[in-house]
C-alpha positions as protocol buffer text, in pm:
chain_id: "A"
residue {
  index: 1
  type: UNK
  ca { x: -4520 y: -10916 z: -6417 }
}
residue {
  index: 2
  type: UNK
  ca { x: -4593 y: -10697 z: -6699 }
}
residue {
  index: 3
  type: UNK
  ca { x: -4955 y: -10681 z: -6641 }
}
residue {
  index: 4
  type: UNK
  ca { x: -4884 y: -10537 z: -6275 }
}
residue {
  index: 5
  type: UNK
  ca { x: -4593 y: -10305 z: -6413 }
}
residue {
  index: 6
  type: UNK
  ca { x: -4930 y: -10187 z: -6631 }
}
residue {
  index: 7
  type: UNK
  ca { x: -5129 y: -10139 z: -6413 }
}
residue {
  index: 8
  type: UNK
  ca { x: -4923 y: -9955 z: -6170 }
}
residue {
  index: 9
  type: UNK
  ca { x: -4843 y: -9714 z: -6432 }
}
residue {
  index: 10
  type: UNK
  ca { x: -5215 y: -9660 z: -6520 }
}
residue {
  index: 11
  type: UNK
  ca { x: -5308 y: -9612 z: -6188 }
}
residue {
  index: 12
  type: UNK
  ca { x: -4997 y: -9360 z: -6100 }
}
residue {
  index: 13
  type: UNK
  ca { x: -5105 y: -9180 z: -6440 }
}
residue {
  index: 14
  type: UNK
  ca { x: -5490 y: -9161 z: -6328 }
}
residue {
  index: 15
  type: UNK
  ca { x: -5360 y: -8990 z: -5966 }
}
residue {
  index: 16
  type: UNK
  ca { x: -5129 y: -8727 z: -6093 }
}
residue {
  index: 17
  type: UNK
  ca { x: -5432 y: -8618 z: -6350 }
}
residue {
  index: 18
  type: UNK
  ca { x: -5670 y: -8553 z: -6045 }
}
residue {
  index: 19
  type: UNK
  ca { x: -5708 y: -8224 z: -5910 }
}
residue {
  index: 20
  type: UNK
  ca { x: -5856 y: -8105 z: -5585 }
}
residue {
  index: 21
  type: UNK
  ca { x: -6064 y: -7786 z: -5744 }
}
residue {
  index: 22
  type: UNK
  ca { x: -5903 y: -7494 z: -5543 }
}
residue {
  index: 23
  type: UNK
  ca { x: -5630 y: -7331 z: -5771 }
}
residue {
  index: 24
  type: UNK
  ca { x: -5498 y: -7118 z: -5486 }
}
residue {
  index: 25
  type: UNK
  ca { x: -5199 y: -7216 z: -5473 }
}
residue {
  index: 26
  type: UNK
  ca { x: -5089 y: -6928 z: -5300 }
}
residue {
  index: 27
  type: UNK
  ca { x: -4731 y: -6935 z: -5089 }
}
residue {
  index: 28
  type: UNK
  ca { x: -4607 y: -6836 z: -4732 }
}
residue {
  index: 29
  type: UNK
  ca { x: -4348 y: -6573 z: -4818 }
}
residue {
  index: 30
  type: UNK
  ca { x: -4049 y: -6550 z: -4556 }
}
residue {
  index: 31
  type: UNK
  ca { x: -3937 y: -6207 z: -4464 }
}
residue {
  index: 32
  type: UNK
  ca { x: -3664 y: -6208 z: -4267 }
}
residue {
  index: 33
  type: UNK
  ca { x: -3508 y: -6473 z: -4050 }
}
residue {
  index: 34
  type: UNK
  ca { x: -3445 y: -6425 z: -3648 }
}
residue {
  index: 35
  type: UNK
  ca { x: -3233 y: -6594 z: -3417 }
}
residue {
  index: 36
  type: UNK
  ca { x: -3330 y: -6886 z: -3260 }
}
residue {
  index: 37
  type: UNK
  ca { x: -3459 y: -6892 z: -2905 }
}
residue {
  index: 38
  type: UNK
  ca { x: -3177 y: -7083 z: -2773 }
}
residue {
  index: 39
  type: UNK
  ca { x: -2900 y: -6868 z: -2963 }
}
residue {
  index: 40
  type: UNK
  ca { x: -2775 y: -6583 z: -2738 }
}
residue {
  index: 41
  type: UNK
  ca { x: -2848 y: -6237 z: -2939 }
}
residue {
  index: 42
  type: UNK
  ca { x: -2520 y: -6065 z: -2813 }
}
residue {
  index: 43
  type: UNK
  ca { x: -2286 y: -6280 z: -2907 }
}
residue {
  index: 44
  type: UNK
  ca { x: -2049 y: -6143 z: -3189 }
}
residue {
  index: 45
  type: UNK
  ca { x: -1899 y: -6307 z: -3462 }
}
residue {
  index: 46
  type: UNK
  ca { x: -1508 y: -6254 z: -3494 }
}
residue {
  index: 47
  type: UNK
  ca { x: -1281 y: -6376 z: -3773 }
}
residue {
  index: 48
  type: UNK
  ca { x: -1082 y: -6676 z: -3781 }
}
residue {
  index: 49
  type: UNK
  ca { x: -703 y: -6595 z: -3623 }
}
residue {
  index: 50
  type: UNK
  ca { x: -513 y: -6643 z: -3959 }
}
residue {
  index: 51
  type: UNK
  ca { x: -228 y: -6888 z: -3691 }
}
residue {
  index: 52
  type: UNK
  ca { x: -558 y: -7100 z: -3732 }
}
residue {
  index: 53
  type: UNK
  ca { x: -595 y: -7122 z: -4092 }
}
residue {
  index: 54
  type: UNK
  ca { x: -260 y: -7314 z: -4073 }
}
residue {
  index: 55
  type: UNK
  ca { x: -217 y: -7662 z: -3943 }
}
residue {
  index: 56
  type: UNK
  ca { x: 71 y: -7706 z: -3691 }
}
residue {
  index: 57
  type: UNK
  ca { x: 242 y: -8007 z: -3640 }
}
residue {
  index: 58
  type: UNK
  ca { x: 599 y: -8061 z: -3406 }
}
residue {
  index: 59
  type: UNK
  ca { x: 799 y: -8345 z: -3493 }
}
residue {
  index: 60
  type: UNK
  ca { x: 903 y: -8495 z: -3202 }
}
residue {
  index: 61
  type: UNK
  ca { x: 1247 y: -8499 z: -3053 }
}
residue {
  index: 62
  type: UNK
  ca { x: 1425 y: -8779 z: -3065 }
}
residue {
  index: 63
  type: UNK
  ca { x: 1605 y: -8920 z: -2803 }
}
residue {
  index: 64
  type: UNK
  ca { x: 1986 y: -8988 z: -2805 }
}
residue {
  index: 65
  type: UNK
  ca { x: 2116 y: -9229 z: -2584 }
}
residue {
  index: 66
  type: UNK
  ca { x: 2464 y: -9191 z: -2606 }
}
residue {
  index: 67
  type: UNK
  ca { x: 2670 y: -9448 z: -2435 }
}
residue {
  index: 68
  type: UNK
  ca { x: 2950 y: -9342 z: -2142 }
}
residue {
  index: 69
  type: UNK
  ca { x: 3299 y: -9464 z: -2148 }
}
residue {
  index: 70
  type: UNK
  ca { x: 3328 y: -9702 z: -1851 }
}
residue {
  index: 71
  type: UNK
  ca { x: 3640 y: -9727 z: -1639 }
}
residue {
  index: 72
  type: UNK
  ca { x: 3902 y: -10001 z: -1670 }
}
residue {
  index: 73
  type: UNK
  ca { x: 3757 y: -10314 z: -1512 }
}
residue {
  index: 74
  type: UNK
  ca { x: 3400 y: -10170 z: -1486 }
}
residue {
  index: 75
  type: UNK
  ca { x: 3094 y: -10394 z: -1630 }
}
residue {
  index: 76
  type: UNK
  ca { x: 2782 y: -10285 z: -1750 }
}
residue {
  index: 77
  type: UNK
  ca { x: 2472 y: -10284 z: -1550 }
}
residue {
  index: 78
  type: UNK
  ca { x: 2177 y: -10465 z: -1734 }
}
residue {
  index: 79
  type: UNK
  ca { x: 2004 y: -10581 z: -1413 }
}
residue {
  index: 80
  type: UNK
  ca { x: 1682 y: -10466 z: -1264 }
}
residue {
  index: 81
  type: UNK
  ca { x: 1526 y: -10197 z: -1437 }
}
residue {
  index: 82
  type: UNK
  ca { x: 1534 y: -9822 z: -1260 }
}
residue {
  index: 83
  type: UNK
  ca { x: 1230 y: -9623 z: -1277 }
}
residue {
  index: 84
  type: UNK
  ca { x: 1192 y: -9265 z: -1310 }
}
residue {
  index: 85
  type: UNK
  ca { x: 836 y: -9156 z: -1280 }
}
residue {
  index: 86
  type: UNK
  ca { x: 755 y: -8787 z: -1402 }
}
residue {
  index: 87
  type: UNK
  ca { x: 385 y: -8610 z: -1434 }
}
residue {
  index: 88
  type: UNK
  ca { x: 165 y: -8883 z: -1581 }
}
residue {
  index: 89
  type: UNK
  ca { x: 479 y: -9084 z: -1771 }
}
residue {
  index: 90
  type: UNK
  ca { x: 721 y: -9336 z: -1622 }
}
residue {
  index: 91
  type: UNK
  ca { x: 1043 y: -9353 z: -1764 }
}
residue {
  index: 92
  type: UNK
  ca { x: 1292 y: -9652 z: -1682 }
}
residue {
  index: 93
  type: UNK
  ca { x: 1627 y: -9780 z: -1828 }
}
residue {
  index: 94
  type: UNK
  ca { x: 1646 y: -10185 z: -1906 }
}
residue {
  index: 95
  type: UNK
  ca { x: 2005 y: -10194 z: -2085 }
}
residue {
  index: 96
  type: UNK
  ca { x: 2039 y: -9904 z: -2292 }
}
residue {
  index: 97
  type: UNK
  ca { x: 1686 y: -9872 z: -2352 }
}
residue {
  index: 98
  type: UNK
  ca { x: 1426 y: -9596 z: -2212 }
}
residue {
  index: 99
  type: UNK
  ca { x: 1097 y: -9759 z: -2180 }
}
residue {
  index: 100
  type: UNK
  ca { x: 856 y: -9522 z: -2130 }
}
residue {
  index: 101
  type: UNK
  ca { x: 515 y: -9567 z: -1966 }
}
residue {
  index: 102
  type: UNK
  ca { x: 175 y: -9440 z: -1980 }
}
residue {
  index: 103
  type: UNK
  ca { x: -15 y: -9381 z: -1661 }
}
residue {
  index: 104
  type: UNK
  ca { x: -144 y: -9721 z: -1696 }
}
residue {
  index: 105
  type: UNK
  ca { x: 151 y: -9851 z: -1656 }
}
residue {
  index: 106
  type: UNK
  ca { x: 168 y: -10006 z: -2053 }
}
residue {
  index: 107
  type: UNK
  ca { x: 482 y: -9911 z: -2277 }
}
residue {
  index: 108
  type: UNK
  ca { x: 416 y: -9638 z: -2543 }
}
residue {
  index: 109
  type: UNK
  ca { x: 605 y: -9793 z: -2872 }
}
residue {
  index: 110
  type: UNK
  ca { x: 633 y: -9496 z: -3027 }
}
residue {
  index: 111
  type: UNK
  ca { x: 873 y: -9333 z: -2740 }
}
residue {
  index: 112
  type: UNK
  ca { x: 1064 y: -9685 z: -2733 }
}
residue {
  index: 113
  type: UNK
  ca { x: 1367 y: -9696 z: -2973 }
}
residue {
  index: 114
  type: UNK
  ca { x: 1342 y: -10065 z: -3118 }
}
residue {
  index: 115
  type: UNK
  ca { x: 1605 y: -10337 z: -3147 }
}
residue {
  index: 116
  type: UNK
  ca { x: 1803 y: -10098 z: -2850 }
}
residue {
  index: 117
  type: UNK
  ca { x: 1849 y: -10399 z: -2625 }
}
residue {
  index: 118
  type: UNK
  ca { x: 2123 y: -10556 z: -2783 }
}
residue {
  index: 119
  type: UNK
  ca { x: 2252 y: -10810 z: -2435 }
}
residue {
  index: 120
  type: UNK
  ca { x: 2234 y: -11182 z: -2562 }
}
residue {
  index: 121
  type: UNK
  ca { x: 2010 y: -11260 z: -2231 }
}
residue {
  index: 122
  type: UNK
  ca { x: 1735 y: -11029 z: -2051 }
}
residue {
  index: 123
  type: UNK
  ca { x: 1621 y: -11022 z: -1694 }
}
residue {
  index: 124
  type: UNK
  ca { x: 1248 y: -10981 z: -1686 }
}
residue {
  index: 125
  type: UNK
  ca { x: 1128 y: -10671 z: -1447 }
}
residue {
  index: 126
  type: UNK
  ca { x: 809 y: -10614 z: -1292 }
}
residue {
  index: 127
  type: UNK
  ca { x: 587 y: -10518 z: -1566 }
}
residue {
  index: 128
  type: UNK
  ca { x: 792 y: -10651 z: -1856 }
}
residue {
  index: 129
  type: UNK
  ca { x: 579 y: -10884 z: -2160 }
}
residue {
  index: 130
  type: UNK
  ca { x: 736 y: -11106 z: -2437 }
}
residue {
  index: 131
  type: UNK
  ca { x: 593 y: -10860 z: -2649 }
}
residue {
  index: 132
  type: UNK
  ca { x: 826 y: -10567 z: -2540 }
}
residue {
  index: 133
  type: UNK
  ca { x: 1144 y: -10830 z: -2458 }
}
residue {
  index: 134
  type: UNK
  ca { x: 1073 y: -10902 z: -2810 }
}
residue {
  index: 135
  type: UNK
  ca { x: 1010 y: -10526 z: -2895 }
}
residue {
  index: 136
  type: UNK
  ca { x: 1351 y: -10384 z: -2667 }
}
residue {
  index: 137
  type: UNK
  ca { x: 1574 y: -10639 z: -2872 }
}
residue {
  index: 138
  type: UNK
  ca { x: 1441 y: -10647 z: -3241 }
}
residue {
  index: 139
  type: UNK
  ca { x: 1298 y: -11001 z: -3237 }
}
residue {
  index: 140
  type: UNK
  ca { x: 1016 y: -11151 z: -3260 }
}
residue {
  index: 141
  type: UNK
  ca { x: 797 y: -11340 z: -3019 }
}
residue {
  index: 142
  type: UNK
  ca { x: 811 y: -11652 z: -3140 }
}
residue {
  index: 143
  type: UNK
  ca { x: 1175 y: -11638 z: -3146 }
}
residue {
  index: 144
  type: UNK
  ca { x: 1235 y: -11565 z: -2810 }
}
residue {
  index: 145
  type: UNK
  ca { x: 925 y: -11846 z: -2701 }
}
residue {
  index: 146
  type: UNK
  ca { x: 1160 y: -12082 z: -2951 }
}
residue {
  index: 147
  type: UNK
  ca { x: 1492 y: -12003 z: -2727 }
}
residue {
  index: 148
  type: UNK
  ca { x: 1320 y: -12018 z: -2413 }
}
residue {
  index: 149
  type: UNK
  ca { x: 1054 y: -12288 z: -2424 }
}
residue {
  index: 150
  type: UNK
  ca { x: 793 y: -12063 z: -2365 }
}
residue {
  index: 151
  type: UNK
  ca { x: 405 y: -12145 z: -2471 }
}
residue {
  index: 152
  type: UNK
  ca { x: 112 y: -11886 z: -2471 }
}
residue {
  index: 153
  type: UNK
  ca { x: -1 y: -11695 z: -2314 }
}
residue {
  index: 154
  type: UNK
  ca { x: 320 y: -11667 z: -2195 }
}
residue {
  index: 155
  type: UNK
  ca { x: 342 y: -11610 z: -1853 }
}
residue {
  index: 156
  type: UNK
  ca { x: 706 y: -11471 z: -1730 }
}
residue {
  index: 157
  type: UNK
  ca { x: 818 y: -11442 z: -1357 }
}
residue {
  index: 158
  type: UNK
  ca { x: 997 y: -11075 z: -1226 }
}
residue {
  index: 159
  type: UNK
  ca { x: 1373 y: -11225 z: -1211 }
}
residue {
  index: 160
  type: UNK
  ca { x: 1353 y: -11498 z: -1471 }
}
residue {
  index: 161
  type: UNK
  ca { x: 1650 y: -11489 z: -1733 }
}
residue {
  index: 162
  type: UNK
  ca { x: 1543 y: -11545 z: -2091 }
}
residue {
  index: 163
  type: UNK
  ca { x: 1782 y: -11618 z: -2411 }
}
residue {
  index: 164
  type: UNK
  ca { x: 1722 y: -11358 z: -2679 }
}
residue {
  index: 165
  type: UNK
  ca { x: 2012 y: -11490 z: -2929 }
}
């Protein structure tokens, strides 16, 4: 190993001390730089807006369900869920929760007030998961496949009535 290492360094040594014989070593100088072919010459530059310089960010608005009085003798409705489709976004109540939904059709989270379902039973709708049963009423999964005998990959039926407490 050190014999190589020795060797090596000999040999790098006996290359760096030979010379070609021209001593011109003369350089390209560089006048000026131009534009590139591809870059269009008219094009200005303009300074950065200063509203730029600044980043913006909007919190976003939280939602308020507020609950209505009901009449003497009226009930609650926590049946089917009632959807309200606007632009891209579906919006439908289940209880007194807005689910919101992407074009796809999946729940956005971060739009969906958790733990808002607070019935002791749920009715599952069209599109509705354990995951967002579990998500609408502040439990977990496994809680809610505990109550109702369910086993993965827990497969629900539009109508079924599951036990959340």
């Amino acid at each position: 190993m050190k014999k190589s290492l020795l060797m090596l360094s000999l040999l790098a040594f006996g290359l760096a001390g030979c010379n070609s014989g021209s001593s011109d070593t003369t350089a390209a100088e560089i006048t000026s730089v131009g534009t590139p072919d591809w870059q269009n010459p008219e094009i200005q530059q303009a300074p950065m807006p200063s509203t730029m310089a600044q980043p913006s960010y909007q919190a976003p608005q939280a939602v308020q369900n507020i609950p209505q009085p009901l009449g003497q003798g009226a009930q609650p409705n926590y049946g089917m869920p009632q959807a309200v489709q606007s632009g891209m976004k579906q919006s439908e109540t289940v209880g007194n929760c807005q689910v919101i939904r992407d074009g796809a059709n999946s729940p956005i989270y971060a739009q969906i007030q958790k733990g808002c379902y607070t019935d002791t039973s749920y009715t599952v709708g069209k599109q509705d998961t354990v995951f967002l049963i579990a998500y609408l009423s502040g439990t977990s999964v496994s809680d809610i496949a505990r109550l109702n005998h369910l086993v993965p990959p827990y497969q629900l039926k539009m109508g079924q009535v599951l036990r959340l407490k």
